[in-house]
Coordinates of C-alpha atoms and ligand atoms in Angstrom, one line a residue:
X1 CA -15.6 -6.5 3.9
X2 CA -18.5 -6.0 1.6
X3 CA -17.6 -4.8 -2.1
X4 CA -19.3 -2.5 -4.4
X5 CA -20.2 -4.9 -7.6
X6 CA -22.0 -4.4 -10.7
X7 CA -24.6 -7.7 -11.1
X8 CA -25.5 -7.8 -15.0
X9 CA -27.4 -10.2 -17.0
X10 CA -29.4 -13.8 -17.1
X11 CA -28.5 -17.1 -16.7
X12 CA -25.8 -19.0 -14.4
X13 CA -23.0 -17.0 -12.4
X14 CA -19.8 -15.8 -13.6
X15 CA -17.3 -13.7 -11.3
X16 CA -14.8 -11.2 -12.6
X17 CA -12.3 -9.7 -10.8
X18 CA -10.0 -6.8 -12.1
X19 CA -6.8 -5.9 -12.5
X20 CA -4.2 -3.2 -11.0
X21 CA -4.8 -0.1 -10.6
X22 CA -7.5 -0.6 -12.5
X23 CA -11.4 -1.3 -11.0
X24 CA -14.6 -3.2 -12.2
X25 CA -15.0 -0.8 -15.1
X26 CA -12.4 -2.2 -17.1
X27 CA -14.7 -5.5 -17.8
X28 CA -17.5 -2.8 -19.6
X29 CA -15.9 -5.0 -22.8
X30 CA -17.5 -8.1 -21.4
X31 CA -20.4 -6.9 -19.6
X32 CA -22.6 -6.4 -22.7
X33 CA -21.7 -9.8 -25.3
X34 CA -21.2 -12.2 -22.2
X35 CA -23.9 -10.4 -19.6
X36 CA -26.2 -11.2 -22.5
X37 CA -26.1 -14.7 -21.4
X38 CA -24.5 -15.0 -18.4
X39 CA -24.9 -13.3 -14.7
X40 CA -21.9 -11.3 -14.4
X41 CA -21.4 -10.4 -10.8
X42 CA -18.0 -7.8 -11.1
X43 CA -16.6 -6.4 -7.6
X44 CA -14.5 -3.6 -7.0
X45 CA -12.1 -4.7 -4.5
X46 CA -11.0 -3.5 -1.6
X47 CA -9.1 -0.2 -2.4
X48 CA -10.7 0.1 -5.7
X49 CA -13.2 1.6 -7.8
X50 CA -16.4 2.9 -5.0
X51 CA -15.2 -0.2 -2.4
X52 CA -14.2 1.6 1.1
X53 CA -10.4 1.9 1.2
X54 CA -9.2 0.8 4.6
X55 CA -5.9 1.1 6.3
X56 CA -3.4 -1.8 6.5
X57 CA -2.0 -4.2 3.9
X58 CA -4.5 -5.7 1.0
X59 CA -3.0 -9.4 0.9
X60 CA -4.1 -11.4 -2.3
X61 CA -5.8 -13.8 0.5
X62 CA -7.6 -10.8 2.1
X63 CA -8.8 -10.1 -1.3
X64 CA -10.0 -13.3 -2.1
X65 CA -12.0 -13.2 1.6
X66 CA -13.9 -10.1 0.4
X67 CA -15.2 -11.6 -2.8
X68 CA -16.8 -14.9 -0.4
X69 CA -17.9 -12.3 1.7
X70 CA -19.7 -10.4 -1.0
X71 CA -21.1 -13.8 -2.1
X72 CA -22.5 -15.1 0.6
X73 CA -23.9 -11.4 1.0
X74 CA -25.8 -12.5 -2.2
X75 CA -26.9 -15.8 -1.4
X76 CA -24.5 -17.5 -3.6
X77 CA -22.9 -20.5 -1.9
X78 CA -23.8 -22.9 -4.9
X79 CA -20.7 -23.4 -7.0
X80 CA -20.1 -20.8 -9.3
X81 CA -17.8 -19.6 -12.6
X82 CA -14.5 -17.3 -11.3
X83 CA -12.6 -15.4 -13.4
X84 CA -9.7 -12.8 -13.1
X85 CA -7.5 -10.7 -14.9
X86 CA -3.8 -10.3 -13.7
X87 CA -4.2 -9.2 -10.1
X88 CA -7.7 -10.8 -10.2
X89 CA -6.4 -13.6 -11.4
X90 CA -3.5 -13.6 -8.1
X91 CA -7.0 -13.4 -6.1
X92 CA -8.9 -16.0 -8.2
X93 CA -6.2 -18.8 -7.4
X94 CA -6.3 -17.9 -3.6
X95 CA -9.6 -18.3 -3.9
X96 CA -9.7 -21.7 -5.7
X97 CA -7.2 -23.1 -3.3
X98 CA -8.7 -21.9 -0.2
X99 CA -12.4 -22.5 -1.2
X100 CA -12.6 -25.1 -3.8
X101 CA -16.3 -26.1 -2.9
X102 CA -17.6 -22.4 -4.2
X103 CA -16.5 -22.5 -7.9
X104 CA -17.1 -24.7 -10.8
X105 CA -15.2 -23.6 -13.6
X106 CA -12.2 -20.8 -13.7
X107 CA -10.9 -18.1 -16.3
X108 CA -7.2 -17.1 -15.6
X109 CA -6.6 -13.8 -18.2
X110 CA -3.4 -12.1 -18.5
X111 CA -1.7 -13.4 -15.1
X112 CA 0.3 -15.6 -13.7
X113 CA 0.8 -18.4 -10.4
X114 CA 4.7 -17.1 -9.4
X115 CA 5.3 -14.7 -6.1
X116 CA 7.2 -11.3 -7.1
X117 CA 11.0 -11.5 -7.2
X118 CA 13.0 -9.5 -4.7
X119 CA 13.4 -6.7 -7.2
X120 CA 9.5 -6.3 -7.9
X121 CA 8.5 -6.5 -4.2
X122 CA 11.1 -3.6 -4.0
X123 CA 9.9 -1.6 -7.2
X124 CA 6.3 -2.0 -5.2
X125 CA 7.7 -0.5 -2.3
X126 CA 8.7 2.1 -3.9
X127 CA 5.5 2.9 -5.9
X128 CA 3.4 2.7 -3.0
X129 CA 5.9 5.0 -0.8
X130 CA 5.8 7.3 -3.6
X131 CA 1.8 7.4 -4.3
X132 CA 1.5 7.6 -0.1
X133 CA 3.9 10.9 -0.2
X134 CA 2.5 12.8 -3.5
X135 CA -0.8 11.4 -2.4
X136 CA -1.7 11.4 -6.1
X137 CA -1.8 7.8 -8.2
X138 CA 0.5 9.6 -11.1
X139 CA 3.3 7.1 -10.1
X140 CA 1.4 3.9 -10.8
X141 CA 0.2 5.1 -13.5
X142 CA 3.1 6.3 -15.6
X143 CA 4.8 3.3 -14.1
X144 CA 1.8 0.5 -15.2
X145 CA 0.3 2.0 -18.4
X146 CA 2.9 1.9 -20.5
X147 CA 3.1 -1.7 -19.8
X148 CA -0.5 -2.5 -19.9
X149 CA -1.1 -2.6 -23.5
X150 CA 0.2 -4.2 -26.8
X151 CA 3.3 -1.9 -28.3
X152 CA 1.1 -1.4 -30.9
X153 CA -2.5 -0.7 -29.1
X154 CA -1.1 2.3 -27.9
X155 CA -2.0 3.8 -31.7
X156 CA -4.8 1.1 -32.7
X157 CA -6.5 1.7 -29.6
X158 CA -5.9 4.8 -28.3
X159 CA -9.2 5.5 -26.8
X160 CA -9.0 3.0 -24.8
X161 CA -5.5 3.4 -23.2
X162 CA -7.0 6.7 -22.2
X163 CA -10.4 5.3 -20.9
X164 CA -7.8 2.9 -18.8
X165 CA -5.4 5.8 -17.9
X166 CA -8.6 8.1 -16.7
X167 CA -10.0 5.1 -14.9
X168 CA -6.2 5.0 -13.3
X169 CA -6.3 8.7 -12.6
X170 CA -9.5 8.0 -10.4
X171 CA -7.7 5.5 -8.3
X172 CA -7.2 6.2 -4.4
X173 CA -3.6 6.5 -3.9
X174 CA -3.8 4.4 -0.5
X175 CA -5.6 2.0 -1.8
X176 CA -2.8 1.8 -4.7
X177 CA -0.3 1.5 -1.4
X178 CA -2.0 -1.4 0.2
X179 CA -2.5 -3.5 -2.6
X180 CA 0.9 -3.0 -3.9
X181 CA 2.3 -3.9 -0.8
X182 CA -0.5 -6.7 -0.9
X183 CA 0.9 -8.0 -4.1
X184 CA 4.3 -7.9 -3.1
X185 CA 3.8 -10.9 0.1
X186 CA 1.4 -13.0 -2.4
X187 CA 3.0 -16.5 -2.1
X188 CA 3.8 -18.7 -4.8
X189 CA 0.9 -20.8 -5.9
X190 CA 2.7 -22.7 -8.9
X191 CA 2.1 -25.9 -6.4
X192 CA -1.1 -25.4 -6.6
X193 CA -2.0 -25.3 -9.9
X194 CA -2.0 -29.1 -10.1
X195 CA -4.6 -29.7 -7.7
X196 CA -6.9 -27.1 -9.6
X197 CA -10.0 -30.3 -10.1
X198 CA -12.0 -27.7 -12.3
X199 CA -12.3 -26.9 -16.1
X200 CA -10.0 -23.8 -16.2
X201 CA -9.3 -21.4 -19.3
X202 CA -5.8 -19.6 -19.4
X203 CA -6.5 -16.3 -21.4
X204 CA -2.8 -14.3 -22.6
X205 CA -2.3 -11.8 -24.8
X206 CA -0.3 -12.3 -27.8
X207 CA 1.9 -8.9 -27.3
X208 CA 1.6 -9.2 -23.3
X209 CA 4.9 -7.0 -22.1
X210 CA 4.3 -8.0 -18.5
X211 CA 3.3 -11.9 -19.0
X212 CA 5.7 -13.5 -21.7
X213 CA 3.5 -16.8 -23.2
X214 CA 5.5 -19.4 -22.2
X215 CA 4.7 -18.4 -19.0
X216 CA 0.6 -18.6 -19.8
X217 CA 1.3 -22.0 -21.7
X218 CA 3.4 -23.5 -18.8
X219 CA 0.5 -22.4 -16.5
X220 CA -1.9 -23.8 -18.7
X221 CA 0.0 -27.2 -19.0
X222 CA 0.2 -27.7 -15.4
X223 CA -3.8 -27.3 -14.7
X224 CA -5.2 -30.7 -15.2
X225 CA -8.2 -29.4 -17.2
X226 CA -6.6 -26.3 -18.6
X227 CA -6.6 -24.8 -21.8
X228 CA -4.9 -22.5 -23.4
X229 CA -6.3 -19.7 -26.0
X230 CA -3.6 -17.2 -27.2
X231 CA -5.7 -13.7 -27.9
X232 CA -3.8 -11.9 -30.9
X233 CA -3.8 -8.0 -31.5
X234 CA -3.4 -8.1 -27.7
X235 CA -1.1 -7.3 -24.8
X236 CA -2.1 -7.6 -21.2
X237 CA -5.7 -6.3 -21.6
X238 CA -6.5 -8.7 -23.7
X239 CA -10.1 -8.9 -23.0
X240 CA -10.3 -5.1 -24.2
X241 CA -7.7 -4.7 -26.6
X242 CA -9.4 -7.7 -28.7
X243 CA -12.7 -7.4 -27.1
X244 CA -14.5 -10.1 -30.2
X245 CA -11.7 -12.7 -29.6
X246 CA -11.4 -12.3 -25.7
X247 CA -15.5 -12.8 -25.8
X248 CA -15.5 -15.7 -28.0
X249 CA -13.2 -17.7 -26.3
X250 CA -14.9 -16.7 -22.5
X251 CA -18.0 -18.0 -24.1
X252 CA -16.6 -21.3 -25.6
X253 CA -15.6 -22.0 -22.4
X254 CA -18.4 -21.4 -21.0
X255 CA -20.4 -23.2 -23.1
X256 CA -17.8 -26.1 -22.8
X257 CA -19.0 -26.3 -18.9
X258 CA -22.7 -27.0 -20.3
X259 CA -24.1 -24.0 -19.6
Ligands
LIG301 C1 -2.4 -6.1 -13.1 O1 -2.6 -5.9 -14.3 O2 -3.2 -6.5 -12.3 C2 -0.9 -6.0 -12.7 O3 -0.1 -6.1 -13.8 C3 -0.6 -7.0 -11.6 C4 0.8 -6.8 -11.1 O4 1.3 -5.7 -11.0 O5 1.4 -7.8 -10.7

């Protein structure tokens, strides 16, 4: 399926892919400092943001087919920079794994390789049944923003948790459904994280209440060109709850790749 995307700026390609319930709003942080020098091409994916909200169950792999789709839409089969933020980040390895030709250079923020445990997949079920019956996305969101944030964001940044709790609001509740239930099947991909060949940045949030760091720094250490740059001040929305730091080290990075 074709995706609604925001394409943003000069200079060589870098693909961002958002987090749940959230859409391609949330990288406004980046879209400015790094779409100064970069071509940011952001999708909303399917479910999300103004991208069509079919029927059935969003897998992570279904996910990732949308973004080549959208791609080749634009012409771009030459390899190209992929990065993704917790659920984007789920989609950015499928997409690594299952297409390594198409990218060059990969930016895994606030997420992590491991399937859901039997208790989360369940705790998804029950979201999405409960979003599909009120029909409103208040569920996911009281259940996902007081997580999404650093304890102490919630005061420092308080215009943005609302910006992300309004951009929440606005999501379609069956397009909350299907990619829950999408999340819930994604397979483990800790296996492959050792047969990622490309430079790869692993982004986490100091203060991140849903991805502990030892988790981020034993993803990092089992990437054969990964690195790991801890982002204080920050839970996990790092790259807008320390929007200066988050840029700096997606540039470095970017820079490291030549560009
Ligand atoms: C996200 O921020 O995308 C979510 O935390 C992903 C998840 O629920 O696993």
């Amino acid at each position: 399926m074709l995706l609604a995307f925001d394409d943003v700026g000069p200079g060589p390609v870098v693909v961002l892919i958002h987090g749940f319930p959230l859409n391609r709003k949330m990288w406004d942080a980046q879209l400015t400092e790094v779409g100064s020098l970069y071509r940011i091409i952001a999708p909303d994916l399917r479910g999300a943001g103004e991208t069509a909200v079919p029927d059935g169950v969003y897998t992570i792999d279904l996910l990732a087919d949308d973004v080549i789709e959208t791609l080749d839409a634009l012409n771009l089969t030459d390899p190209v920079v992929l990065g993704g933020l917790s659920m984007g980040g789920y989609v950015a390895l499928s997409l690594v794994a299952r297409y390594p030709s198409r990218f060059r250079g990969l930016m895994l923020m606030n997420t992590r390789a491991v399937a859901d445990s039997p208790a989360a997949a369940e705790g998804r079920e029950s979201l999405a049944r409960q979003v599909e019956q009120s029909g409103k996305p208040d569920g996911v969101v009281d259940a996902m923003i007081p997580k999404l944030f650093a304890p102490a964001s919630y005061a420092t940044h308080a215009t943005i948790v609302e910006q992300i709790k309004a951009q929440a609001m606005q999501a379609n509740p069956l397009g909350l459904a299907n990619t829950l239930r999408g999340m819930a099947t994604r397979p483990d991909r800790t296996g492959d994280l050792a047969r990622i060949s490309i430079p790869t940045l692993v982004l986490a949030g100091a203060d991140d209440q849903i991805i502990p760091i030892a988790e981020s720094k034993s993803m990092a250490s089992m990437i054969p060109h990964g690195r790991l740059e801890i982002i204080p001040d920050a839970g996990h929305l790092a790259p807008l709850e320390n929007k200066s730091a988050s840029n700096a080290a997606i540039l470095g990075f970017l820079r490291s790749l030549g560009d």
